[in-house]
Coordinates of C-alpha atoms and ligand atoms in Angstrom, one line a residue:
M1307 CA -30.5 12.5 -27.8
K1308 CA -28.8 15.6 -29.1
Y1309 CA -27.4 14.2 -32.3
F1310 CA -30.3 12.0 -33.1
N1311 CA -31.2 13.6 -36.4
L1312 CA -27.7 14.2 -37.5
N1313 CA -26.8 10.5 -36.7
W1314 CA -29.6 9.2 -38.9
L1315 CA -28.2 11.4 -41.7
L1316 CA -24.7 10.1 -41.1
L1317 CA -25.9 6.5 -41.1
F1318 CA -27.6 7.2 -44.3
I1319 CA -24.4 8.5 -45.8
I1320 CA -22.3 5.6 -44.4
Y1321 CA -24.7 3.0 -45.9
T1322 CA -25.2 4.7 -49.2
T1323 CA -21.7 5.9 -50.2
P1324 CA -18.6 4.0 -51.3
A1325 CA -16.2 2.9 -48.6
S1326 CA -13.5 5.4 -49.7
S1327 CA -15.7 8.4 -48.9
K1328 CA -16.8 7.2 -45.5
N1329 CA -15.2 9.6 -43.1
S1330 CA -17.8 10.1 -40.4
Y1331 CA -16.9 7.3 -38.0
Q1332 CA -13.5 5.7 -37.8
I1333 CA -11.1 4.7 -35.2
D1334 CA -7.9 6.8 -35.5
H1335 CA -6.2 5.4 -32.4
L1336 CA -6.9 2.4 -30.2
E1337 CA -4.4 1.9 -27.4
P1338 CA -2.8 -0.3 -26.1
P1339 CA -2.7 -1.8 -29.6
F1340 CA -2.7 -5.4 -28.1
W1341 CA -2.3 -7.0 -24.7
W1342 CA -1.4 -10.3 -23.1
A1343 CA -3.1 -13.1 -21.4
G1344 CA -2.0 -14.1 -17.9
M1345 CA -1.0 -10.7 -16.4
A1346 CA -1.1 -10.4 -12.6
D1347 CA -3.8 -7.6 -13.0
N1348 CA -6.7 -8.7 -15.1
T1349 CA -8.0 -5.2 -16.0
L1350 CA -7.3 -3.4 -19.3
Q1351 CA -8.6 0.0 -20.3
L1352 CA -8.6 0.8 -24.0
M1353 CA -8.4 4.4 -25.2
A1354 CA -10.3 4.7 -28.5
H1355 CA -10.1 8.0 -30.5
G1356 CA -12.0 8.9 -33.5
K1357 CA -14.5 11.6 -34.6
V1358 CA -17.6 11.6 -32.4
I1359 CA -17.2 7.9 -31.5
A1360 CA -18.5 8.7 -28.0
D1361 CA -21.9 8.3 -29.7
L1362 CA -21.2 4.6 -30.3
E1363 CA -21.4 1.6 -28.0
P1364 CA -18.5 -1.0 -28.2
E1365 CA -19.2 -4.7 -28.0
L1366 CA -17.1 -7.8 -28.2
S1367 CA -17.6 -11.5 -28.0
Y1368 CA -14.6 -13.6 -26.8
P1369 CA -14.4 -16.2 -24.1
G1370 CA -12.8 -14.9 -20.9
I1371 CA -13.1 -11.2 -21.8
V1372 CA -16.0 -8.9 -21.0
I1373 CA -16.5 -5.2 -21.3
N1374 CA -17.0 -4.0 -17.8
Q1375 CA -17.7 -0.4 -18.3
V1376 CA -17.5 2.4 -20.9
H1377 CA -16.5 5.9 -20.0
R1378 CA -17.1 9.1 -21.9
L1379 CA -15.2 12.3 -21.1
D1380 CA -15.9 15.9 -22.1
N1381 CA -14.5 15.3 -25.6
P1382 CA -16.9 13.2 -27.8
N1383 CA -14.0 11.9 -29.8
Y1384 CA -12.9 9.5 -27.1
L1385 CA -14.1 6.3 -25.5
F1386 CA -12.5 4.6 -22.6
I1387 CA -13.4 0.9 -22.6
D1388 CA -12.8 -1.2 -19.4
L1389 CA -12.1 -4.8 -20.2
L1390 CA -12.0 -7.5 -17.6
L1391 CA -9.9 -10.6 -18.4
S1392 CA -9.8 -13.7 -16.3
E1393 CA -7.2 -16.3 -15.4
T1394 CA -8.6 -18.6 -18.1
T1395 CA -8.4 -16.0 -20.9
K1396 CA -6.6 -17.6 -23.8
P1397 CA -4.5 -15.8 -26.4
G1398 CA -6.4 -15.0 -29.6
K1399 CA -8.0 -12.5 -31.9
F1400 CA -11.4 -10.9 -31.9
D1401 CA -13.2 -7.8 -33.1
I1402 CA -14.4 -4.8 -31.1
V1403 CA -17.6 -3.7 -32.8
F1404 CA -18.8 -0.2 -32.4
K1405 CA -22.5 0.0 -32.7
E1406 CA -25.1 2.7 -32.8
S1407 CA -28.6 1.8 -31.8
G1408 CA -27.6 -1.8 -32.3
R1409 CA -26.3 -1.4 -35.8
P1410 CA -22.6 -2.2 -36.2
L1411 CA -20.7 0.7 -37.8
I1412 CA -17.0 0.0 -37.2
S1413 CA -15.2 -3.2 -36.5
H1414 CA -11.7 -3.0 -35.0
P1415 CA -9.4 -6.1 -34.7
Y1416 CA -7.8 -6.7 -31.3
E1417 CA -5.4 -9.4 -30.1
I1418 CA -4.5 -11.0 -26.9
L1419 CA -1.0 -12.5 -27.1
K1420 CA 0.8 -15.2 -25.2
R1421 CA 3.4 -14.0 -22.7
N1422 CA 7.0 -15.2 -23.0
A1423 CA 8.0 -17.8 -20.5
D1424 CA 9.3 -16.4 -17.2
S1425 CA 8.2 -12.9 -18.3
A1426 CA 6.9 -12.0 -14.8
E1427 CA 10.0 -13.3 -13.1
R1428 CA 12.5 -11.3 -15.3
Q1429 CA 15.5 -10.0 -13.5
G1430 CA 16.4 -6.4 -13.7
F1431 CA 19.9 -5.0 -13.2
S1432 CA 22.1 -5.3 -10.1
P1433 CA 25.5 -4.3 -8.8
A1434 CA 26.9 -7.0 -11.0
D1435 CA 26.0 -4.8 -14.0
V1436 CA 27.5 -1.8 -15.7
I1437 CA 25.1 0.4 -17.6
Y1438 CA 26.2 2.0 -20.9
L1439 CA 24.2 5.2 -21.6
I1440 CA 23.8 5.9 -25.3
T1441 CA 22.2 8.9 -27.0
P1442 CA 21.0 6.9 -30.0
D1443 CA 21.1 9.8 -32.6
R1444 CA 24.8 10.2 -31.8
Y1445 CA 26.2 6.7 -31.5
A1446 CA 26.2 5.0 -34.8
N1447 CA 24.3 5.3 -38.1
G1448 CA 23.5 1.7 -39.1
D1449 CA 20.9 2.7 -41.6
P1450 CA 21.5 5.9 -43.6
S1451 CA 18.1 5.3 -45.4
N1452 CA 16.2 6.3 -42.3
D1453 CA 18.1 9.5 -41.4
S1454 CA 15.0 11.5 -42.5
S1455 CA 11.4 10.5 -42.8
L1456 CA 8.9 12.0 -45.2
R1457 CA 6.3 11.8 -42.5
L1458 CA 8.4 13.4 -39.7
E1459 CA 9.2 17.1 -39.5
E1460 CA 12.8 17.4 -38.7
K1461 CA 15.2 16.2 -41.3
S1462 CA 18.8 15.0 -40.9
N1463 CA 21.5 17.7 -40.6
R1464 CA 24.8 16.5 -39.2
Q1465 CA 26.3 20.0 -39.4
N1466 CA 23.8 21.3 -36.8
K1467 CA 25.0 20.3 -33.3
D1468 CA 21.3 20.5 -32.1
G1469 CA 20.0 18.7 -35.2
R1470 CA 19.5 15.0 -36.1
H1471 CA 22.7 13.2 -37.0
G1472 CA 21.2 9.9 -38.2
G1473 CA 22.3 7.5 -35.4
D1474 CA 19.8 4.7 -34.9
I1475 CA 18.9 1.3 -33.4
Q1476 CA 20.6 -0.6 -36.2
G1477 CA 23.8 1.2 -35.4
I1478 CA 23.6 -0.1 -31.8
I1479 CA 22.8 -3.6 -33.0
D1480 CA 25.9 -3.4 -35.3
H1481 CA 28.1 -2.6 -32.4
L1482 CA 26.8 -5.0 -29.7
D1483 CA 30.1 -6.9 -29.9
Y1484 CA 32.1 -3.8 -29.0
I1485 CA 29.7 -3.0 -26.1
A1486 CA 29.9 -6.6 -24.8
E1487 CA 33.6 -6.9 -25.1
M1488 CA 34.1 -3.6 -23.2
G1489 CA 32.2 -5.3 -20.3
F1490 CA 29.0 -3.3 -20.4
T1491 CA 26.0 -5.5 -19.5
Q1492 CA 23.1 -3.1 -19.8
I1493 CA 22.3 -0.4 -22.3
W1494 CA 20.2 2.6 -21.3
L1495 CA 19.1 4.4 -24.5
N1496 CA 17.9 8.0 -24.3
P1497 CA 14.2 7.9 -25.4
V1498 CA 13.5 6.4 -28.8
L1499 CA 9.7 6.9 -29.0
E1500 CA 8.5 9.2 -31.9
N1501 CA 9.3 12.9 -31.4
N1502 CA 7.7 14.6 -34.3
Q1503 CA 8.8 18.1 -33.2
K1504 CA 9.8 20.7 -35.7
K1505 CA 13.3 21.1 -34.2
Y1506 CA 15.5 19.8 -31.4
S1507 CA 13.9 16.4 -31.6
Y1508 CA 17.0 14.2 -31.5
H1509 CA 17.2 13.9 -27.7
G1510 CA 13.8 12.1 -27.6
Y1511 CA 12.3 13.8 -24.5
S1512 CA 9.3 15.2 -26.3
T1513 CA 7.1 12.1 -27.0
T1514 CA 4.5 12.5 -29.7
D1515 CA 3.5 8.8 -29.8
Y1516 CA 3.7 6.6 -26.7
Y1517 CA 3.4 3.4 -28.8
N1518 CA 5.8 3.8 -31.7
I1519 CA 9.5 4.0 -32.0
D1520 CA 10.6 7.1 -34.1
A1521 CA 11.1 6.1 -37.7
R1522 CA 14.5 7.8 -37.8
F1523 CA 15.6 5.3 -35.1
G1524 CA 13.9 2.3 -36.7
N1525 CA 10.6 0.7 -35.7
N1526 CA 9.1 -1.3 -32.9
A1527 CA 10.2 -4.6 -34.4
L1528 CA 13.8 -3.4 -34.7
Y1529 CA 13.8 -2.2 -31.1
K1530 CA 12.6 -5.7 -30.1
K1531 CA 15.3 -7.2 -32.2
L1532 CA 17.9 -5.1 -30.4
S1533 CA 16.6 -6.4 -27.1
V1534 CA 16.7 -10.0 -28.3
Q1535 CA 20.2 -9.8 -29.8
A1536 CA 21.6 -7.9 -26.8
K1537 CA 20.2 -10.5 -24.5
R1538 CA 22.2 -13.2 -26.4
K1539 CA 25.3 -11.3 -25.5
G1540 CA 24.3 -10.9 -21.9
I1541 CA 23.1 -7.3 -22.2
G1542 CA 19.8 -6.0 -21.0
I1543 CA 17.9 -3.0 -22.4
I1544 CA 16.8 -0.2 -20.2
K1545 CA 14.1 2.1 -21.6
D1546 CA 14.1 5.8 -20.8
I1547 CA 10.5 6.7 -20.1
I1548 CA 8.8 10.1 -19.5
L1549 CA 5.7 10.2 -17.4
N1550 CA 5.9 13.9 -16.6
H1551 CA 5.3 15.5 -20.0
I1552 CA 4.8 15.0 -23.7
G1553 CA 5.9 16.9 -26.8
S1554 CA 3.8 19.9 -28.0
E1555 CA 3.2 18.0 -31.2
H1556 CA 1.7 14.9 -29.6
W1557 CA -1.6 14.0 -31.3
W1558 CA -3.4 14.6 -28.0
M1559 CA -2.6 18.3 -28.2
M1560 CA -4.7 18.7 -31.4
D1561 CA -7.7 17.1 -29.6
L1562 CA -7.3 16.8 -25.9
P1563 CA -9.3 13.9 -24.3
S1564 CA -10.4 16.2 -21.5
S1565 CA -9.9 19.8 -20.4
D1566 CA -7.8 18.5 -17.4
W1567 CA -5.5 16.2 -19.4
I1568 CA -2.7 18.8 -19.4
N1569 CA -1.8 20.9 -16.4
N1570 CA -2.9 24.5 -16.4
E1571 CA -5.7 23.7 -18.9
G1572 CA -3.3 23.0 -21.7
K1573 CA -1.6 26.4 -21.5
F1574 CA 2.1 26.9 -20.9
L1575 CA 3.1 27.7 -17.3
Q1576 CA 6.7 27.3 -16.3
T1577 CA 7.5 25.0 -13.4
S1578 CA 9.4 26.6 -10.6
H1579 CA 12.1 23.8 -10.7
N1580 CA 12.1 24.0 -6.9
H1581 CA 12.5 20.3 -6.1
L1582 CA 12.4 21.1 -2.4
A1583 CA 8.7 21.9 -2.8
V1584 CA 7.8 18.2 -2.6
H1585 CA 9.2 18.0 1.0
D1586 CA 9.4 21.5 2.4
P1587 CA 7.0 21.6 5.5
H1588 CA 6.8 25.4 5.4
L1589 CA 6.0 26.1 1.8
V1590 CA 2.6 27.5 0.8
Q1591 CA 0.4 25.1 -1.2
S1592 CA 0.4 27.3 -4.3
E1593 CA 4.2 27.1 -4.6
K1594 CA 4.1 23.3 -4.0
D1595 CA 1.7 23.0 -6.9
A1596 CA 3.8 25.3 -9.0
F1597 CA 6.6 22.7 -9.1
T1598 CA 4.7 19.6 -10.2
D1599 CA 1.9 21.3 -12.2
G1600 CA 4.2 23.7 -14.1
W1601 CA 5.6 22.7 -17.5
F1602 CA 9.3 21.8 -17.8
V1603 CA 9.6 24.0 -21.0
K1604 CA 7.1 25.4 -23.5
S1605 CA 7.6 22.5 -26.0
M1606 CA 6.8 19.9 -23.3
P1607 CA 3.2 20.1 -22.0
D1608 CA 2.9 18.8 -18.5
L1609 CA 0.6 15.8 -18.0
N1610 CA -2.0 15.8 -15.2
Q1611 CA -1.7 12.4 -13.7
H1612 CA -4.5 13.2 -11.3
N1613 CA -6.8 12.3 -14.2
P1614 CA -7.4 8.5 -13.7
F1615 CA -7.7 7.8 -17.4
L1616 CA -4.3 9.4 -18.1
A1617 CA -2.8 7.6 -15.1
T1618 CA -4.1 4.2 -16.4
Y1619 CA -2.9 5.0 -19.9
L1620 CA 0.7 5.7 -18.6
I1621 CA 0.8 2.6 -16.4
Q1622 CA -0.4 0.3 -19.1
N1623 CA 2.0 1.9 -21.6
S1624 CA 4.9 1.1 -19.2
I1625 CA 3.8 -2.5 -18.9
W1626 CA 3.2 -2.8 -22.6
W1627 CA 6.9 -1.9 -23.4
I1628 CA 8.3 -4.2 -20.7
E1629 CA 6.3 -7.1 -22.1
Y1630 CA 6.7 -6.3 -25.8
A1631 CA 10.4 -5.5 -25.9
S1632 CA 11.5 -7.9 -23.1
L1633 CA 13.1 -5.0 -21.2
S1634 CA 15.3 -5.4 -18.1
G1635 CA 14.7 -1.9 -16.7
F1636 CA 13.4 1.7 -16.9
R1637 CA 15.1 5.0 -16.3
V1638 CA 12.4 7.4 -15.3
D1639 CA 12.9 11.0 -16.4
T1640 CA 12.2 14.1 -14.2
Y1641 CA 10.9 11.8 -11.4
P1642 CA 9.9 14.4 -8.7
Y1643 CA 8.1 16.6 -11.2
V1644 CA 5.5 13.9 -11.6
E1645 CA 2.4 13.8 -9.3
K1646 CA 3.6 11.7 -6.4
M1647 CA 0.5 9.7 -5.6
F1648 CA 0.5 8.6 -9.2
L1649 CA 4.2 7.5 -8.9
S1650 CA 3.1 5.4 -5.9
D1651 CA 0.4 3.7 -8.0
W1652 CA 2.6 3.3 -11.1
S1653 CA 5.5 1.8 -9.2
K1654 CA 3.2 -0.5 -7.2
R1655 CA 1.6 -1.8 -10.4
I1656 CA 5.0 -2.4 -12.2
T1657 CA 6.2 -4.3 -9.2
K1658 CA 3.0 -6.3 -9.0
E1659 CA 3.6 -7.5 -12.6
Y1660 CA 7.4 -7.8 -12.4
P1661 CA 8.6 -8.2 -8.8
N1662 CA 12.3 -8.3 -9.8
F1663 CA 12.2 -5.6 -12.5
S1664 CA 14.6 -2.6 -12.0
F1665 CA 13.7 1.0 -12.5
V1666 CA 15.7 4.0 -11.6
G1667 CA 14.4 7.5 -11.0
E1668 CA 16.1 10.8 -11.9
E1669 CA 16.0 13.3 -9.0
W1670 CA 18.8 15.8 -9.7
S1671 CA 19.6 16.9 -6.2
S1672 CA 22.8 16.8 -4.2
N1673 CA 20.9 16.1 -1.0
P1674 CA 20.8 12.4 -0.1
A1675 CA 17.5 12.8 1.9
M1676 CA 15.7 14.0 -1.2
I1677 CA 16.9 10.9 -3.2
A1678 CA 16.2 8.5 -0.4
Y1679 CA 12.6 9.7 0.0
W1680 CA 11.6 7.9 -3.2
Q1681 CA 13.4 4.6 -2.8
V1682 CA 11.5 1.5 -1.6
G1683 CA 12.4 0.6 2.0
S1684 CA 13.5 4.1 3.0
H1685 CA 12.2 5.7 6.2
R1686 CA 10.0 8.6 5.4
Y1687 CA 8.5 11.6 7.4
D1688 CA 5.0 10.7 6.1
N1689 CA 3.0 7.6 5.1
Y1690 CA 3.9 7.8 1.4
K1691 CA 4.4 4.4 -0.2
S1692 CA 7.0 4.1 -2.9
Y1693 CA 8.0 1.0 -4.7
I1694 CA 10.9 2.2 -6.9
P1695 CA 14.0 0.0 -6.3
N1696 CA 16.7 2.3 -7.8
M1697 CA 17.5 6.0 -7.8
M1698 CA 20.3 7.9 -9.6
D1699 CA 23.0 8.9 -7.1
F1700 CA 23.4 12.6 -7.9
P1701 CA 24.9 13.4 -4.5
L1702 CA 27.7 11.0 -5.1
H1703 CA 28.4 12.4 -8.5
E1704 CA 28.8 15.9 -7.1
A1705 CA 30.9 14.8 -4.2
L1706 CA 33.2 12.8 -6.5
V1707 CA 34.0 15.8 -8.7
N1708 CA 34.4 18.2 -5.8
S1709 CA 36.6 15.8 -3.9
L1710 CA 39.0 15.5 -6.8
L1711 CA 39.0 19.2 -7.8
N1712 CA 39.1 20.9 -4.4
K1713 CA 42.4 21.2 -2.5
E1714 CA 43.0 18.9 0.5
T1715 CA 42.2 21.0 3.5
W1716 CA 40.8 20.1 7.0
E1717 CA 37.3 20.2 5.5
T1718 CA 37.6 19.8 1.7
G1719 CA 39.0 17.2 -0.6
I1720 CA 38.6 13.4 -0.6
K1721 CA 36.6 13.6 2.7
D1722 CA 33.6 14.7 0.5
L1723 CA 33.4 11.2 -0.8
Y1724 CA 33.5 9.7 2.7
K1725 CA 30.9 12.2 3.9
V1726 CA 28.3 11.5 1.2
L1727 CA 28.5 7.7 1.8
A1728 CA 28.1 8.3 5.6
N1729 CA 24.5 9.4 4.7
D1730 CA 23.6 5.9 3.4
Y1731 CA 21.6 5.2 6.5
L1732 CA 18.8 7.2 4.8
Y1733 CA 18.4 4.8 1.9
G1734 CA 16.2 1.7 1.8
N1735 CA 19.2 0.0 0.0
P1736 CA 22.2 2.1 -1.0
Y1737 CA 23.6 -0.8 -3.0
N1738 CA 20.8 -0.3 -5.5
L1739 CA 21.7 3.3 -6.3
V1740 CA 23.0 3.9 -9.8
V1741 CA 26.4 5.7 -9.6
F1742 CA 27.9 7.7 -12.4
A1743 CA 30.6 10.2 -13.3
G1744 CA 28.5 11.8 -16.0
N1745 CA 25.4 11.6 -18.2
H1746 CA 23.8 13.3 -21.2
D1747 CA 22.9 16.4 -19.3
M1748 CA 26.2 17.4 -17.9
T1749 CA 29.7 18.5 -18.9
R1750 CA 31.6 15.3 -19.8
I1751 CA 33.6 14.0 -16.8
F1752 CA 37.0 14.3 -18.6
S1753 CA 36.3 18.0 -19.2
Q1754 CA 34.9 18.5 -15.6
L1755 CA 38.3 17.2 -14.4
N1756 CA 40.2 19.6 -16.6
N1757 CA 41.3 17.0 -19.1
D1758 CA 43.5 15.4 -16.4
F1759 CA 43.9 11.7 -17.1
D1760 CA 45.1 11.0 -13.6
L1761 CA 42.0 12.5 -12.1
Y1762 CA 39.9 10.6 -14.7
K1763 CA 41.4 7.3 -13.6
M1764 CA 40.8 8.1 -10.0
A1765 CA 37.1 9.0 -10.7
M1766 CA 36.4 5.9 -12.8
S1767 CA 38.3 3.5 -10.4
Y1768 CA 36.0 4.8 -7.7
I1769 CA 32.8 4.5 -9.8
Y1770 CA 33.6 0.9 -10.7
T1771 CA 34.4 -0.2 -7.1
T1772 CA 32.1 1.7 -4.8
R1773 CA 28.7 0.4 -3.7
G1774 CA 25.9 0.7 -6.3
I1775 CA 25.4 0.0 -10.0
P1776 CA 27.8 2.0 -12.3
Q1777 CA 26.5 3.9 -15.3
V1778 CA 28.8 5.2 -18.0
Y1779 CA 28.0 7.7 -20.7
Y1780 CA 29.0 6.6 -24.2
G1781 CA 32.4 8.1 -25.1
T1782 CA 33.6 8.3 -21.5
E1783 CA 35.7 5.2 -22.3
I1784 CA 37.6 7.3 -24.9
L1785 CA 37.8 10.5 -23.0
M1786 CA 35.3 12.4 -25.1
E1787 CA 35.2 16.0 -24.1
G1788 CA 32.4 18.5 -24.0
P1789 CA 31.0 21.6 -22.2
A1790 CA 27.5 21.8 -20.6
D1791 CA 26.1 22.7 -24.1
H1792 CA 23.9 19.8 -24.9
G1793 CA 24.5 19.5 -28.6
T1794 CA 28.3 19.4 -28.1
L1795 CA 28.5 17.1 -25.1
R1796 CA 26.3 14.7 -27.0
A1797 CA 28.8 14.6 -29.9
D1798 CA 28.9 11.7 -32.4
F1799 CA 30.8 8.7 -31.3
P1800 CA 33.8 8.4 -33.7
G1801 CA 33.5 5.5 -36.0
G1802 CA 29.7 5.4 -36.0
W1803 CA 29.4 7.0 -39.4
N1804 CA 30.8 5.8 -42.7
N1805 CA 34.1 7.6 -43.6
D1806 CA 34.7 8.8 -40.0
K1807 CA 38.5 9.4 -39.8
V1808 CA 38.7 8.1 -36.2
N1809 CA 37.1 4.7 -35.4
A1810 CA 36.8 4.1 -31.7
F1811 CA 35.1 0.7 -32.3
K1812 CA 38.3 -0.5 -34.0
G1813 CA 40.7 1.7 -32.0
S1814 CA 42.0 3.3 -35.1
G1815 CA 43.0 7.0 -35.0
L1816 CA 42.6 7.3 -31.3
K1817 CA 45.2 9.3 -29.3
N1818 CA 47.4 7.2 -27.0
E1819 CA 45.7 8.6 -23.9
Q1820 CA 42.3 7.6 -25.4
K1821 CA 43.5 4.1 -26.1
D1822 CA 44.8 3.8 -22.5
A1823 CA 41.4 4.9 -21.2
Q1824 CA 39.6 2.4 -23.4
S1825 CA 41.8 -0.5 -22.3
F1826 CA 41.6 0.7 -18.6
T1827 CA 37.8 0.6 -18.8
K1828 CA 37.7 -2.8 -20.5
K1829 CA 40.1 -4.3 -17.9
L1830 CA 38.1 -2.9 -14.9
L1831 CA 34.7 -3.7 -16.2
N1832 CA 35.5 -7.3 -17.2
W1833 CA 37.2 -7.9 -13.9
R1834 CA 34.3 -6.4 -11.8
K1835 CA 31.8 -8.7 -13.4
E1836 CA 33.4 -11.7 -11.8
S1837 CA 34.4 -10.1 -8.5
L1838 CA 32.1 -11.3 -5.7
P1839 CA 33.2 -8.5 -3.3
I1840 CA 32.3 -5.9 -5.9
T1841 CA 29.0 -7.4 -7.1
K1842 CA 27.7 -8.9 -3.8
G1843 CA 29.9 -7.6 -1.1
K1844 CA 29.5 -4.9 1.6
L1845 CA 31.4 -1.7 1.6
I1846 CA 33.5 -0.9 4.7
H1847 CA 35.5 2.3 4.7
F1848 CA 38.0 4.3 6.8
Y1849 CA 37.8 8.0 7.7
P1850 CA 40.1 9.8 5.3
S1851 CA 43.3 10.8 6.8
D1852 CA 46.0 13.0 5.3
G1853 CA 44.3 13.1 1.9
V1854 CA 44.1 9.3 1.6
Y1855 CA 40.8 7.4 1.5
V1856 CA 40.7 3.7 1.8
F1857 CA 37.7 1.3 1.5
F1858 CA 37.2 -2.4 1.3
R1859 CA 34.6 -4.5 -0.5
K1860 CA 34.0 -7.7 1.3
Y1861 CA 32.0 -10.9 0.5
E1862 CA 32.6 -13.8 2.9
D1863 CA 36.3 -14.3 2.8
D1864 CA 36.9 -12.5 -0.5
Q1865 CA 38.1 -8.9 -0.3
V1866 CA 39.0 -6.0 -2.5
M1867 CA 40.9 -3.0 -1.1
V1868 CA 40.7 0.4 -2.8
L1869 CA 43.2 3.2 -1.9
I1870 CA 42.9 6.8 -3.2
N1871 CA 45.7 9.3 -2.7
N1872 CA 44.3 12.8 -3.4
N1873 CA 47.6 14.6 -2.6
N1874 CA 49.9 15.7 -5.3
K1875 CA 52.8 13.9 -3.5
T1876 CA 53.4 10.2 -3.0
K1877 CA 52.2 8.8 0.3
N1878 CA 53.6 5.8 2.2
I1879 CA 50.6 4.3 3.8
S1880 CA 50.8 2.1 6.9
T1881 CA 48.5 -0.8 6.8
D1882 CA 48.2 -1.1 10.6
R1883 CA 44.9 0.8 10.6
F1884 CA 43.2 -1.9 8.5
F1885 CA 43.9 -4.8 10.9
E1886 CA 40.2 -5.7 11.3
L1887 CA 40.0 -6.5 7.6
L1888 CA 43.4 -7.6 6.7
A1889 CA 44.0 -9.8 9.7
D1890 CA 46.4 -12.5 8.5
K1891 CA 46.2 -11.5 4.8
K1892 CA 49.7 -10.7 3.4
Q1893 CA 49.4 -9.9 -0.2
G1894 CA 47.5 -7.6 -2.6
I1895 CA 47.5 -7.9 -6.4
S1896 CA 46.7 -4.8 -8.4
I1897 CA 43.9 -5.2 -10.9
V1898 CA 45.4 -2.6 -13.3
G1899 CA 49.1 -3.5 -13.7
N1900 CA 49.0 -6.9 -12.0
K1901 CA 51.6 -5.9 -9.5
V1902 CA 52.1 -7.7 -6.1
Y1903 CA 52.0 -5.5 -2.9
D1904 CA 53.3 -6.7 0.5
L1905 CA 50.5 -5.8 2.9
T1906 CA 52.7 -6.4 6.0
S1907 CA 54.7 -3.2 5.2
K1908 CA 53.8 0.3 3.9
I1909 CA 52.1 0.8 0.6
N1910 CA 53.7 3.3 -1.7
L1911 CA 50.9 5.2 -3.4
P1912 CA 51.8 8.0 -6.0
G1913 CA 50.0 11.3 -5.8
K1914 CA 46.7 11.7 -7.6
S1915 CA 46.2 8.0 -8.1
A1916 CA 43.9 5.1 -7.1
L1917 CA 44.9 1.5 -6.4
I1918 CA 42.6 -1.4 -6.6
L1919 CA 43.9 -4.6 -4.9
E1920 CA 42.6 -8.1 -4.7
I1921 CA 43.5 -9.3 -1.2
H1922 CA 45.0 -12.8 -0.8
Ligands
CA836 CA1 20.1 6.4 -39.7

């Protein structure tokens, strides 16, 4: 034994010096910090980190739990401890004792908790939901005392558009009533785990601790409180998770568990960002690897999920947060950049524990085939198994903006919307796609549409009525503007900070057009919640003709009809074409405006407008 003599010396020091000066053996991290009894999978792998603890042998004594195996990697500061639980394992506390040559040196407390009732059967989100996307640093500052933290590098500076502005979890809790009254039923927060980076940390995509909420947002208990209080108002919480990379200041980076933990041996190598590399049958292997194994940016080291210990760590971390914070869903960042066999295992395990949980992947491509590849139930060109139920519908976003901005010609204009949906045969379930007009990474939709309120209402009418689950970026409801520059498009929500001149939560100081947009959003969202054709119905559409696109949502005998006139001029639309759906129906009532339309004659539809009718 290589360290035999040294260890005797260490033992001598440990047993002959006061506790305060013992620094040779200690556990710096033990993760997951606790677990639950009664999970579908009865294995649990603990990662223990501490100086040369690989010398030690862990033991425990607790009914229904045994240590199955202990793994040592090339770094002696880590132990991976495989526990095996059983169906009869009861919640309770015990100590994991780390011994050397039979002598106990460290005792670390551990706990197995009781699961919440119906935890495994939790329901995720569905087309009956509308997701509100919040950048937590930029929404509301509910606790100015946590704007900066002594322990964390970057301090608050609201004057810096790329700095931390002080928004937090308490700010969201404080405004749950506003969110609920607007009609949002799910909140997707950009990541809230600790990001102890020197700068540009507010966005949250550079994780430095997978098990702790950033102190500038609150803490784990407050995050859980948000979830509990939101649920009381009928709102679920969707956690933004990053499996692809960490922040360069993650504690792993100071002491990597193994040389293959980070791709390219821990050294920066830029990804090619060529998403097609995953599927391209002609591409050389080295360029395929360059996409998934390269780093997103220098400050985000790329995780090697081929390493089975890292893979298990990430899978357990995902499950831990679902169980701990009673989550209703995940949004998974940079999905195709992650090693695909790992994604298969990860999504399978999540689904095994929570069969009705929702999780939505981000694949930023305008090609529906590249989105469909990942969704459960889609036909694939290979034997790849995927279990992810939801994907972000980037192709629909691009088609929506193009259709409204481009001139009506034989091949451009509103037909783009029709064409993108005609690809829905590729998807396992197109109704489970998440549809959106904007997110935290793109120019705000009002700015994309040249600040044209008519185009905005057309876009949002479409998002709220087409197939899928709508997602709305905070501030869209009050026409917030912003270019592609991240710091600016993620501007502070007015009213979220003390002394803000404009308060959008109360409606004070908003321009008339902003107030109209807010009441338009509130009206449509609260209506769609109760609409069976929208939340459960099929979509049936008609090939666009003369710049007019018409589609129906139909559930049993209930129908909603949506008409979009993309011309500048008014159109008188004959209803003859819609006979299969309208049959003997004679009347439509507009959702916005509550106006009655006679469906036996022509419908007068002003230029650049959308009309949503409930059919009677
Ligand atoms: Ca704060």
